[in-house]
């Protein structure tokens, strides 16, 4: 029988697991929440000049959409 592998990174894992410990830590709800907040912080910085540059405004809106998706998918909202 072949050794079990992590579905995300391919590392060897214990039988019955689907992810290795490193991927579980990396993709935990707390890690997703932290990433979501970091994206919101970036968008807040871009918002300062959003009224003067359309590209910045569109970038800010895209970052906020990504943060919203992370929040819904990662936190069960």
C-alpha positions in Angstrom: 0.0 0.0 0.0 1.3 3.5 -0.9 2.0 6.0 1.8 -0.7 8.6 2.4 0.1 12.1 1.1 -1.2 15.6 2.0 -3.9 16.7 -0.5 -2.4 20.2 -0.6 1.4 19.8 -0.6 2.0 16.0 -1.2 4.0 15.5 2.0 3.8 12.1 3.7 1.1 12.0 6.4 -0.3 9.5 8.9 -3.0 7.1 7.7 -6.5 8.6 8.0 -5.3 12.2 7.6 -5.9 14.3 4.6 -3.5 17.2 5.3 -0.1 17.4 7.0 0.4 19.5 10.2 2.1 22.4 8.3 -0.9 22.8 5.8 -3.4 22.5 8.7 -1.6 25.3 10.5 -1.2 27.4 7.3 -4.9 27.1 6.2 -6.5 27.1 9.6 -9.5 29.5 10.2 -7.2 31.7 12.2 -4.7 32.0 9.4 -7.5 32.8 6.9 -8.9 35.4 9.2 -5.4 37.0 9.5 -5.0 37.0 5.7 -8.5 38.6 5.3 -7.6 41.4 7.7 -4.3 42.0 6.0 -6.1 42.5 2.7 -8.6 44.8 4.3 -5.6 46.9 5.7 -4.1 47.1 2.2 -7.4 48.2 0.8 -7.6 50.9 3.5 -4.2 52.3 2.4 -5.3 52.3 -1.2 -8.5 54.1 -0.3 -6.6 57.2 0.6 -5.9 57.9 -3.1 -8.8 56.0 -4.6 -10.7 59.2 -5.5 -7.8 60.5 -7.6 -6.8 57.4 -9.5 -9.3 54.9 -11.0 -6.8 52.1 -11.2 -6.2 52.3 -7.5 -9.9 52.4 -6.8 -10.4 49.2 -8.9 -7.5 47.5 -7.1 -8.9 48.4 -3.7 -12.3 47.0 -4.7 -10.7 43.8 -6.0 -8.7 43.3 -2.8 -11.9 43.8 -0.7 -13.7 41.2 -2.9 -10.9 38.7 -2.2 -11.1 39.4 1.5 -14.8 38.9 1.5 -14.4 35.5 -0.3 -11.8 34.5 2.2 -14.1 35.4 5.0 -17.0 33.5 3.6 -15.0 30.4 2.6 -12.6 30.3 5.6 -14.8 31.2 8.5 -18.2 29.6 7.5 -19.9 33.0 7.2 
